[in-house]
Amino acid sequence: MTDPQPGPAAPVELVVVGLGYVGLPVAVEAAERGLRTVGLDVDAGVVAALHGGTSHVDDITDEQLRGALACGLTVTTDPTVLAGAETVVICVPTPLDEHRAPDLGAVFAATETIARQLRPGQLIVLESTTYPGTTDGPVRERLEGASGLVAGRDFALAFSPERIDPGNPTYRLANTPKVVGGLTAACTERAAAFYGRLVDTVVRTSGCREAEMAKLLENTYRHVNIALVNEMAVFSHELGVDLWDAIAAAASKPFGFEPFYPGPGVGGHCIPIDPNYLSHRVRALGYQFRFVELAQEISGRMPAYVASRVQLMLNDVGKPVRGARIALLGLTYKADIADDRETPARPLIRHLRSLGADLVGVDPYLDRFEVDGVPLELAHTPVGVVEACDLAVVLQRHRAFDLEAVAAAAPLVLDTRGTLRGPSVHRL
Ligand SMILES: NC(=O)c1ccc[n+]([C@@H]2O[C@H](COP(=O)([O-])OP(=O)(O)OC[C@H]3O[C@@H](n4cnc5c(N)ncnc54)[C@H](O)[C@@H]3O)[C@@H](O)[C@H]2O)c1
């Protein structure tokens, strides 16, 4: 087995394929650390905006992007840059298709593009979340098929799951340990040496599949534990138990317990989408990954539960939902970010609209928000909105919100995050 080495004349040290929430931070970090880096994306609009110094990703400010461009980062739609790269990192989307099955179309398209330019000595790393067996299966086959080169002998191949937590002010790319698993031990070492230039700690797995599984284990663990407290929130309310107080008490145990908190449903990519990659794979074995399917079902019901609580709260003050003015605070899928992918606000709005509510959304991060093609009336601040509503629902605790003021000003508040107190406040 030969340890693939970088080619002799490699003007570009890194090409990052896919410049979204995951790829752009990698490209910026690498450029800041002095690697000759090129970002490649199929979306000419994204590339033009980045080239002009405008970032579309929450975690990268325009200033940071411009700093990286000044350090030599270039962005392009031209795939011929791949041929000169020492390392290629793939950060393209892995969504679900209309049957909620894995859609690896972007990964395969990117892989085929890379395969056409593949050179001996290159390191190819997949970062996109996917099921175990993708890197050493269809990705490897595509890379080898079009190039005639052999993975592990002529070029290095590895998987390294992306662990970015958008909006997290403490853990960024560099100080979050990076898991790396190669097709061979030499591939793992090659990938570990590469990531050692970008991050403080590299964690090696025994192979690609273990690295792929580590990512899905992390996501599934959160998915299941969030569903657990969501289910408990529903019956705790009926039992007259303050679940948040119970969670705080349980969290005082210094070992064996990690707190998770209920909410209006799960959003983003890591929780509602990624574990499906694993459950779909398990179904192909002839049985179900029941924890994931159950978690999906429980958390998927939360928006309807929130709508029913709104209905009950209004009923208690003698008002129907039809015609009631309801303010929804925080429409993105988590606090302090602008990403509204898979946000539970959408199904909640569907439920409340079907009951005839008069809705207004409040989110400082959004300038427009549509559900099923119908725009939602929007404000950037709760000030002036919550005073005039019948009920306000706190969905996300954006730092920009003065929620104590909301609790004081709104006639009724449903706090799905469980932190507010006051005579007008009901918690989930
Ligand atoms: N966003 C997150 O917080 C997060 C966290 C963990 C893991 N992930 C995983 O990371 C991967 C990427 O997610 P993301 O959120 O960065 O996606 P994204 O949609 O933000 O960005 C993906 C980018 O890839 C580009 N692209 C698509 N096909 C391409 C191709 N063939 N060649 C070049 N560019 C192409 C798109 O134009 C887009 O700009 C996914 O597998 C996702 O599951 C995301």
Short mmCIF file of C-alpha atoms and ligand atoms in Angstrom, two decimals:
data_model
loop_
_atom_site.label_atom_id
_atom_site.label_comp_id
_atom_site.label_asym_id
_atom_site.label_seq_id
_atom_site.Cartn_x
_atom_site.Cartn_y
_atom_site.Cartn_z
CA MET A 1 0.00 0.00 0.00
CA THR A 2 1.43 3.34 -1.04
CA ASP A 3 0.85 6.39 1.10
CA PRO A 4 -0.56 8.90 -1.40
CA GLN A 5 1.57 12.02 -1.31
CA PRO A 6 0.77 15.49 -2.61
CA GLY A 7 1.66 16.05 -6.26
CA PRO A 8 4.92 17.94 -6.90
CA ALA A 9 3.43 21.08 -8.45
CA ALA A 10 0.27 21.85 -6.53
CA PRO A 11 -0.45 25.57 -6.67
CA VAL A 12 -3.73 25.13 -4.78
CA GLU A 13 -3.61 23.43 -1.38
CA LEU A 14 -7.36 23.15 -0.88
CA VAL A 15 -10.52 23.27 -2.95
CA VAL A 16 -13.74 23.36 -0.93
CA VAL A 17 -16.68 22.11 -3.01
CA GLY A 18 -19.97 23.69 -1.83
CA LEU A 19 -19.83 27.08 -0.12
CA GLY A 20 -22.79 26.91 2.26
CA TYR A 21 -23.12 26.81 6.04
CA VAL A 22 -20.43 24.14 6.21
CA GLY A 23 -18.10 24.78 3.28
CA LEU A 24 -17.68 28.54 3.65
CA PRO A 25 -16.36 28.39 7.25
CA VAL A 26 -13.88 25.68 6.17
CA ALA A 27 -12.68 27.77 3.22
CA VAL A 28 -12.38 30.93 5.34
CA GLU A 29 -10.54 29.15 8.18
CA ALA A 30 -8.11 27.56 5.72
CA ALA A 31 -7.39 30.86 3.96
CA GLU A 32 -6.90 32.63 7.31
CA ARG A 33 -4.39 29.94 8.25
CA GLY A 34 -2.42 30.57 5.08
CA LEU A 35 -3.56 27.67 2.92
CA ARG A 36 -3.91 28.53 -0.75
CA THR A 37 -7.65 27.92 -0.92
CA VAL A 38 -10.29 27.98 -3.65
CA GLY A 39 -14.03 27.73 -3.02
CA LEU A 40 -16.01 26.01 -5.77
CA ASP A 41 -19.78 26.19 -6.05
CA VAL A 42 -22.31 25.51 -8.82
CA ASP A 43 -24.40 28.51 -7.82
CA ALA A 44 -23.07 31.50 -9.78
CA GLY A 45 -25.10 33.89 -7.58
CA VAL A 46 -23.45 32.58 -4.41
CA VAL A 47 -20.01 32.82 -5.98
CA ALA A 48 -20.61 36.37 -7.25
CA ALA A 49 -21.83 37.54 -3.83
CA LEU A 50 -18.88 35.92 -2.04
CA HIS A 51 -16.48 37.35 -4.57
CA GLY A 52 -17.94 40.78 -3.80
CA GLY A 53 -17.38 40.24 -0.07
CA THR A 54 -20.98 39.47 0.96
CA SER A 55 -21.49 36.40 3.10
CA HIS A 56 -24.79 34.48 3.11
CA VAL A 57 -23.77 32.35 6.10
CA ASP A 58 -24.56 33.41 9.69
CA ASP A 59 -21.25 32.33 11.18
CA ILE A 60 -19.13 34.24 8.65
CA THR A 61 -19.38 38.01 8.73
CA ASP A 62 -18.71 40.08 5.62
CA GLU A 63 -15.62 41.39 7.41
CA GLN A 64 -14.28 37.88 7.99
CA LEU A 65 -14.99 36.94 4.39
CA ARG A 66 -13.19 40.00 3.12
CA GLY A 67 -10.27 39.17 5.40
CA ALA A 68 -10.12 35.69 3.89
CA LEU A 69 -10.31 37.12 0.35
CA ALA A 70 -7.45 39.43 1.27
CA CYS A 71 -5.52 36.33 2.47
CA GLY A 72 -5.90 34.86 -1.01
CA LEU A 73 -9.18 32.95 -0.88
CA THR A 74 -10.68 32.76 -4.34
CA VAL A 75 -14.17 31.56 -5.28
CA THR A 76 -15.26 30.16 -8.59
CA THR A 77 -17.72 28.04 -10.54
CA ASP A 78 -14.91 26.65 -12.68
CA PRO A 79 -14.26 22.96 -11.84
CA THR A 80 -10.88 22.90 -13.59
CA VAL A 81 -9.41 24.32 -10.35
CA LEU A 82 -9.79 20.81 -8.94
CA ALA A 83 -7.00 19.42 -11.04
CA GLY A 84 -4.33 21.45 -9.26
CA ALA A 85 -5.53 20.84 -5.70
CA GLU A 86 -3.68 18.85 -3.05
CA THR A 87 -6.87 18.37 -1.05
CA VAL A 88 -10.54 18.54 -2.04
CA VAL A 89 -13.21 18.75 0.65
CA ILE A 90 -16.84 18.09 -0.33
CA CYS A 91 -19.45 20.10 1.61
CA VAL A 92 -22.53 19.84 -0.59
CA PRO A 93 -26.09 19.35 0.69
CA THR A 94 -27.55 15.96 1.58
CA PRO A 95 -31.31 16.56 1.72
CA LEU A 96 -34.19 14.11 1.67
CA ASP A 97 -36.25 13.44 -1.43
CA GLU A 98 -40.05 13.63 -1.64
CA HIS A 99 -40.31 10.20 0.04
CA ARG A 100 -38.01 11.37 2.87
CA ALA A 101 -35.29 9.07 1.55
CA PRO A 102 -31.62 10.19 1.26
CA ASP A 103 -30.95 12.34 -1.78
CA LEU A 104 -27.25 12.01 -2.55
CA GLY A 105 -27.61 13.74 -5.92
CA ALA A 106 -25.38 16.69 -5.00
CA VAL A 107 -22.71 14.42 -3.48
CA PHE A 108 -22.65 12.26 -6.58
CA ALA A 109 -22.62 15.26 -8.93
CA ALA A 110 -19.71 16.80 -7.00
CA THR A 111 -17.90 13.46 -6.91
CA GLU A 112 -18.27 12.99 -10.67
CA THR A 113 -16.94 16.50 -11.28
CA ILE A 114 -13.94 15.76 -9.06
CA ALA A 115 -13.40 12.36 -10.72
CA ARG A 116 -12.99 14.01 -14.12
CA GLN A 117 -10.12 16.13 -12.72
CA LEU A 118 -8.67 13.59 -10.28
CA ARG A 119 -4.86 13.42 -10.15
CA PRO A 120 -2.56 10.94 -8.40
CA GLY A 121 -1.62 12.07 -4.89
CA GLN A 122 -4.76 14.05 -4.16
CA LEU A 123 -6.70 13.76 -0.91
CA ILE A 124 -10.51 13.73 -1.29
CA VAL A 125 -12.59 14.20 1.86
CA LEU A 126 -16.36 13.99 2.13
CA GLU A 127 -17.83 16.16 4.91
CA SER A 128 -21.51 16.01 3.95
CA THR A 129 -23.58 14.02 6.43
CA THR A 130 -24.52 10.62 5.02
CA TYR A 131 -25.11 6.96 5.87
CA PRO A 132 -22.23 4.62 6.71
CA GLY A 133 -20.84 3.10 3.55
CA THR A 134 -21.20 6.15 1.30
CA THR A 135 -17.53 7.13 1.17
CA ASP A 136 -16.10 3.67 0.59
CA GLY A 137 -19.10 2.71 -1.60
CA PRO A 138 -20.70 4.97 -4.20
CA VAL A 139 -18.28 7.88 -3.72
CA ARG A 140 -15.25 5.66 -4.13
CA GLU A 141 -16.80 3.90 -7.15
CA ARG A 142 -17.49 7.20 -8.90
CA LEU A 143 -14.03 8.59 -8.19
CA GLU A 144 -12.30 5.43 -9.41
CA GLY A 145 -14.65 4.82 -12.34
CA ALA A 146 -14.13 8.10 -14.14
CA SER A 147 -10.44 8.51 -13.32
CA GLY A 148 -9.06 5.00 -13.63
CA LEU A 149 -7.19 5.66 -10.36
CA VAL A 150 -7.44 3.48 -7.26
CA ALA A 151 -8.45 4.92 -3.89
CA GLY A 152 -5.95 4.24 -1.13
CA ARG A 153 -3.22 3.58 -3.64
CA ASP A 154 -3.24 6.44 -6.15
CA PHE A 155 -5.23 8.96 -4.17
CA ALA A 156 -6.36 9.26 -0.54
CA LEU A 157 -10.02 9.11 0.43
CA ALA A 158 -11.58 9.95 3.81
CA PHE A 159 -14.75 11.02 5.59
CA SER A 160 -14.72 13.80 8.16
CA PRO A 161 -18.09 14.81 9.56
CA GLU A 162 -18.87 18.42 9.80
CA ARG A 163 -19.84 19.51 13.33
CA ILE A 164 -20.63 23.15 12.88
CA ASP A 165 -23.17 24.59 15.33
CA PRO A 166 -24.47 27.78 13.71
CA GLY A 167 -24.69 30.69 16.14
CA ASN A 168 -22.56 28.96 18.81
CA PRO A 169 -20.28 31.71 20.16
CA THR A 170 -17.96 29.25 21.99
CA TYR A 171 -17.39 26.29 19.70
CA ARG A 172 -16.22 27.17 16.23
CA LEU A 173 -14.52 25.08 13.57
CA ALA A 174 -11.02 25.43 15.05
CA ASN A 175 -11.79 24.46 18.66
CA THR A 176 -14.27 21.65 17.91
CA PRO A 177 -12.46 18.30 17.66
CA LYS A 178 -12.58 16.96 14.09
CA VAL A 179 -13.32 13.29 13.52
CA VAL A 180 -11.44 11.75 10.60
CA GLY A 181 -11.70 8.25 9.11
CA GLY A 182 -9.88 7.16 5.96
CA LEU A 183 -10.30 4.28 3.55
CA THR A 184 -6.90 2.98 4.74
CA ALA A 185 -4.70 3.84 7.71
CA ALA A 186 -2.55 5.91 5.36
CA CYS A 187 -5.61 7.80 4.12
CA THR A 188 -6.60 8.51 7.75
CA GLU A 189 -3.14 9.87 8.51
CA ARG A 190 -3.13 12.01 5.37
CA ALA A 191 -6.54 13.48 6.27
CA ALA A 192 -5.54 13.92 9.93
CA ALA A 193 -2.43 15.83 8.86
CA PHE A 194 -4.56 18.08 6.66
CA TYR A 195 -7.15 18.87 9.36
CA GLY A 196 -4.36 19.32 11.90
CA ARG A 197 -3.61 22.54 10.00
CA LEU A 198 -7.18 23.81 10.56
CA VAL A 199 -8.32 22.59 13.97
CA ASP A 200 -6.83 22.12 17.44
CA THR A 201 -7.76 18.43 17.86
CA VAL A 202 -8.15 15.59 15.37
CA VAL A 203 -9.85 12.34 16.41
CA ARG A 204 -9.11 9.30 14.24
CA THR A 205 -11.59 6.48 13.66
CA SER A 206 -10.75 3.02 12.38
CA GLY A 207 -12.34 3.71 8.99
CA CYS A 208 -14.72 5.87 6.93
CA ARG A 209 -17.83 4.07 8.16
CA GLU A 210 -17.05 4.72 11.82
CA ALA A 211 -16.60 8.44 11.08
CA GLU A 212 -19.90 8.46 9.15
CA MET A 213 -21.62 6.64 12.02
CA ALA A 214 -20.12 8.96 14.68
CA LYS A 215 -21.86 11.93 13.08
CA LEU A 216 -25.20 10.12 12.87
CA LEU A 217 -24.85 8.88 16.45
CA GLU A 218 -24.35 12.47 17.64
CA ASN A 219 -27.39 13.70 15.75
CA THR A 220 -29.59 10.75 16.69
CA TYR A 221 -28.63 11.10 20.36
CA ARG A 222 -29.89 14.68 20.35
CA HIS A 223 -32.94 13.80 18.29
CA VAL A 224 -33.99 11.06 20.72
CA ASN A 225 -33.32 13.09 23.88
CA ILE A 226 -35.17 16.15 22.58
CA ALA A 227 -38.12 13.92 21.69
CA LEU A 228 -37.99 12.41 25.19
CA VAL A 229 -38.41 15.80 26.87
CA ASN A 230 -40.98 16.89 24.29
CA GLU A 231 -43.11 13.88 25.13
CA MET A 232 -42.61 14.54 28.85
CA ALA A 233 -43.59 18.21 28.39
CA VAL A 234 -47.01 17.21 27.08
CA PHE A 235 -47.94 15.00 30.03
CA SER A 236 -46.08 17.14 32.60
CA HIS A 237 -48.46 19.95 31.73
CA GLU A 238 -51.43 17.69 32.38
CA LEU A 239 -49.89 16.38 35.61
CA GLY A 240 -49.24 19.92 36.85
CA VAL A 241 -45.46 19.34 36.86
CA ASP A 242 -43.00 22.14 35.99
CA LEU A 243 -40.77 20.08 33.70
CA TRP A 244 -38.12 22.80 33.43
CA ASP A 245 -37.75 22.77 37.19
CA ALA A 246 -37.49 18.98 37.13
CA ILE A 247 -34.83 19.13 34.38
CA ALA A 248 -32.81 21.68 36.38
CA ALA A 249 -32.99 19.41 39.42
CA ALA A 250 -31.95 16.33 37.42
CA ALA A 251 -29.08 18.28 35.87
CA SER A 252 -27.61 18.82 39.34
CA LYS A 253 -26.46 15.20 39.16
CA PRO A 254 -22.78 15.51 38.29
CA PHE A 255 -22.66 12.31 36.23
CA GLY A 256 -24.89 10.23 33.98
CA PHE A 257 -27.31 12.98 32.94
CA GLU A 258 -27.22 15.65 30.26
CA PRO A 259 -30.09 18.14 30.14
CA PHE A 260 -32.19 18.55 27.00
CA TYR A 261 -35.11 20.95 26.76
CA PRO A 262 -38.53 20.77 25.15
CA GLY A 263 -39.61 23.18 22.46
CA PRO A 264 -42.07 23.81 19.64
CA GLY A 265 -40.54 21.10 17.42
CA VAL A 266 -37.19 20.46 15.78
CA GLY A 267 -35.70 22.25 12.80
CA GLY A 268 -32.54 22.74 10.79
CA HIS A 269 -30.67 19.89 9.17
CA CYS A 270 -28.98 17.85 11.85
CA ILE A 271 -32.04 16.76 13.81
CA PRO A 272 -35.01 16.39 11.45
CA ILE A 273 -33.08 15.33 8.34
CA ASP A 274 -29.78 13.59 9.07
CA PRO A 275 -30.96 10.68 11.28
CA ASN A 276 -33.21 9.65 8.39
CA TYR A 277 -30.06 8.74 6.50
CA LEU A 278 -29.40 6.11 9.13
CA SER A 279 -32.97 4.87 9.54
CA HIS A 280 -33.32 4.53 5.78
CA ARG A 281 -30.13 2.46 5.66
CA VAL A 282 -31.32 0.27 8.53
CA ARG A 283 -34.67 -0.30 6.79
CA ALA A 284 -32.73 -1.78 3.86
CA LEU A 285 -31.56 -4.46 6.34
CA GLY A 286 -35.18 -5.48 6.82
CA TYR A 287 -36.05 -3.78 10.10
CA GLN A 288 -36.61 -0.34 11.57
CA PHE A 289 -34.43 2.02 13.58
CA ARG A 290 -37.31 2.55 15.96
CA PHE A 291 -35.76 5.23 18.16
CA VAL A 292 -35.34 7.59 15.21
CA GLU A 293 -38.79 6.96 13.82
CA LEU A 294 -40.39 7.46 17.24
CA ALA A 295 -38.40 10.64 17.88
CA GLN A 296 -39.48 11.95 14.49
CA GLU A 297 -43.10 11.21 15.25
CA ILE A 298 -43.06 12.78 18.74
CA SER A 299 -41.20 15.97 17.84
CA GLY A 300 -43.15 16.23 14.58
CA ARG A 301 -46.34 16.52 16.63
CA MET A 302 -45.11 19.45 18.72
CA PRO A 303 -46.29 22.25 16.39
CA ALA A 304 -49.83 20.82 16.50
CA TYR A 305 -49.55 20.59 20.30
CA VAL A 306 -48.46 24.25 20.49
CA ALA A 307 -51.46 25.21 18.34
CA SER A 308 -53.78 23.27 20.67
CA ARG A 309 -52.32 25.07 23.70
CA VAL A 310 -52.90 28.43 21.97
CA GLN A 311 -56.49 27.39 21.35
CA LEU A 312 -57.00 26.42 25.03
CA MET A 313 -55.41 29.62 26.35
CA LEU A 314 -57.67 31.78 24.18
CA ASN A 315 -60.67 29.66 25.10
CA ASP A 316 -59.98 30.35 28.79
CA VAL A 317 -60.38 34.08 28.16
CA GLY A 318 -63.47 33.56 26.02
CA LYS A 319 -61.87 34.07 22.60
CA PRO A 320 -61.90 31.88 19.52
CA VAL A 321 -58.68 31.41 17.53
CA ARG A 322 -60.56 32.64 14.46
CA GLY A 323 -59.78 36.32 14.14
CA ALA A 324 -57.43 36.35 17.18
CA ARG A 325 -54.27 38.35 16.64
CA ILE A 326 -51.35 36.04 17.46
CA ALA A 327 -47.68 37.10 17.42
CA LEU A 328 -45.07 34.40 16.76
CA LEU A 329 -41.68 35.40 18.16
CA GLY A 330 -38.67 33.75 16.50
CA LEU A 331 -39.35 32.02 13.19
CA THR A 332 -35.90 30.60 12.43
CA TYR A 333 -35.14 27.05 13.54
CA LYS A 334 -32.90 28.09 16.42
CA ALA A 335 -31.98 31.23 18.34
CA ASP A 336 -29.67 33.91 16.97
CA ILE A 337 -29.36 32.61 13.42
CA ALA A 338 -31.10 33.50 10.15
CA ASP A 339 -31.64 29.92 8.94
CA ASP A 340 -35.30 28.92 8.58
CA ARG A 341 -34.78 25.48 7.03
CA GLU A 342 -37.24 22.94 8.45
CA THR A 343 -38.29 25.43 11.11
CA PRO A 344 -41.20 24.21 13.26
CA ALA A 345 -42.73 27.69 12.84
CA ARG A 346 -44.00 26.59 9.40
CA PRO A 347 -46.20 23.68 10.52
CA LEU A 348 -47.37 25.78 13.48
CA ILE A 349 -48.42 28.56 11.11
CA ARG A 350 -50.27 26.01 8.95
CA HIS A 351 -52.22 24.83 11.99
CA LEU A 352 -53.04 28.34 13.22
CA ARG A 353 -53.99 29.55 9.76
CA SER A 354 -56.33 26.59 9.34
CA LEU A 355 -58.06 27.74 12.55
CA GLY A 356 -58.45 31.27 11.14
CA ALA A 357 -55.86 33.09 13.29
CA ASP A 358 -54.61 36.54 12.30
CA LEU A 359 -50.84 35.98 12.49
CA VAL A 360 -47.85 38.26 12.70
CA GLY A 361 -44.28 36.95 12.84
CA VAL A 362 -41.49 38.73 14.70
CA ASP A 363 -37.92 37.96 13.75
CA PRO A 364 -34.97 40.34 13.52
CA TYR A 365 -33.19 37.93 11.15
CA LEU A 366 -35.84 37.69 8.44
CA ASP A 367 -37.14 40.18 5.90
CA ARG A 368 -39.73 37.86 4.46
CA PHE A 369 -41.26 34.54 5.41
CA GLU A 370 -43.66 32.44 3.40
CA VAL A 371 -45.63 29.34 4.21
CA ASP A 372 -47.03 27.42 1.23
CA GLY A 373 -46.44 30.48 -0.94
CA VAL A 374 -48.45 32.78 1.34
CA PRO A 375 -46.36 35.54 2.94
CA LEU A 376 -46.57 36.09 6.68
CA GLU A 377 -46.90 39.63 8.02
CA LEU A 378 -43.53 40.36 9.62
CA ALA A 379 -41.97 42.70 12.16
CA HIS A 380 -38.36 42.86 13.32
CA THR A 381 -39.10 43.69 16.95
CA PRO A 382 -41.87 42.69 19.37
CA VAL A 383 -42.19 46.30 20.56
CA GLY A 384 -45.55 47.64 19.46
CA VAL A 385 -46.62 44.22 18.16
CA VAL A 386 -47.20 42.23 21.33
CA GLU A 387 -49.19 44.99 23.04
CA ALA A 388 -51.69 44.85 20.18
CA CYS A 389 -52.05 41.07 20.02
CA ASP A 390 -54.31 38.66 21.88
CA LEU A 391 -51.52 36.21 22.49
CA ALA A 392 -47.78 35.96 21.84
CA VAL A 393 -45.96 32.66 21.33
CA VAL A 394 -42.23 32.58 22.11
CA LEU A 395 -40.69 30.09 19.68
CA GLN A 396 -37.02 31.12 19.73
CA ARG A 397 -35.17 33.13 22.35
CA HIS A 398 -33.24 35.45 20.03
CA ARG A 399 -30.89 37.56 22.16
CA ALA A 400 -32.33 40.64 20.41
CA PHE A 401 -35.70 40.08 22.13
CA ASP A 402 -36.43 41.66 25.50
CA LEU A 403 -38.64 38.80 26.61
CA GLU A 404 -39.27 40.20 30.09
CA ALA A 405 -40.80 43.21 28.36
CA VAL A 406 -42.84 40.86 26.14
CA ALA A 407 -44.15 39.03 29.24
CA ALA A 408 -45.15 42.37 30.77
CA ALA A 409 -46.75 43.82 27.62
CA ALA A 410 -48.62 40.93 25.97
CA PRO A 411 -52.06 40.00 27.34
CA LEU A 412 -51.14 36.30 27.12
CA VAL A 413 -47.81 34.57 26.43
CA LEU A 414 -47.15 30.94 25.57
CA ASP A 415 -43.44 30.37 26.20
CA THR A 416 -42.37 27.21 24.39
CA ARG A 417 -38.84 27.63 25.80
CA GLY A 418 -39.90 27.60 29.42
CA THR A 419 -37.85 30.46 30.80
CA LEU A 420 -40.40 33.24 31.34
CA ARG A 421 -42.49 33.76 34.46
CA GLY A 422 -45.40 36.08 35.11
CA PRO A 423 -49.17 36.23 35.49
CA SER A 424 -49.80 36.26 31.74
CA VAL A 425 -47.23 33.54 30.96
CA HIS A 426 -48.03 29.90 30.27
CA ARG A 427 -45.20 27.51 29.61
CA LEU A 428 -45.32 24.62 27.18
N1 LIG B 1 -25.83 23.69 8.22
C1 LIG B 1 -25.48 23.00 9.27
O1 LIG B 1 -25.60 23.47 10.41
C2 LIG B 1 -24.90 21.60 9.15
C3 LIG B 1 -24.44 21.00 10.32
C4 LIG B 1 -23.91 19.71 10.25
C5 LIG B 1 -23.84 19.06 9.03
N2 LIG B 1 -24.28 19.66 7.89
C6 LIG B 1 -24.13 18.90 6.65
O2 LIG B 1 -23.22 19.55 5.78
C7 LIG B 1 -23.59 19.35 4.42
C8 LIG B 1 -23.71 20.70 3.70
O3 LIG B 1 -24.75 21.43 4.33
P1 LIG B 1 -24.85 23.01 4.26
O4 LIG B 1 -25.77 23.39 5.38
O5 LIG B 1 -23.50 23.63 4.17
O6 LIG B 1 -25.59 23.19 2.85
P2 LIG B 1 -25.88 24.56 2.07
O7 LIG B 1 -27.13 24.33 1.31
O8 LIG B 1 -25.77 25.70 3.01
O9 LIG B 1 -24.67 24.72 1.05
C9 LIG B 1 -24.36 23.80 0.09
C10 LIG B 1 -23.70 24.50 -1.07
O10 LIG B 1 -23.28 23.49 -1.99
C11 LIG B 1 -23.51 23.96 -3.31
N3 LIG B 1 -23.56 22.81 -4.21
C12 LIG B 1 -24.58 21.96 -4.43
N4 LIG B 1 -24.22 21.03 -5.33
C13 LIG B 1 -22.94 21.30 -5.70
C14 LIG B 1 -22.02 20.69 -6.59
N5 LIG B 1 -22.33 19.58 -7.27
N6 LIG B 1 -20.80 21.26 -6.73
C15 LIG B 1 -20.48 22.37 -6.05
N7 LIG B 1 -21.30 22.99 -5.18
C16 LIG B 1 -22.52 22.45 -5.00
C17 LIG B 1 -24.79 24.74 -3.22
O11 LIG B 1 -24.91 25.65 -4.30
C18 LIG B 1 -24.62 25.43 -1.86
O12 LIG B 1 -24.02 26.71 -1.99
C19 LIG B 1 -24.89 18.56 4.46
O13 LIG B 1 -24.58 17.21 4.32
C20 LIG B 1 -25.41 18.81 5.85
O14 LIG B 1 -26.16 17.70 6.32
C21 LIG B 1 -24.83 20.93 7.94
#
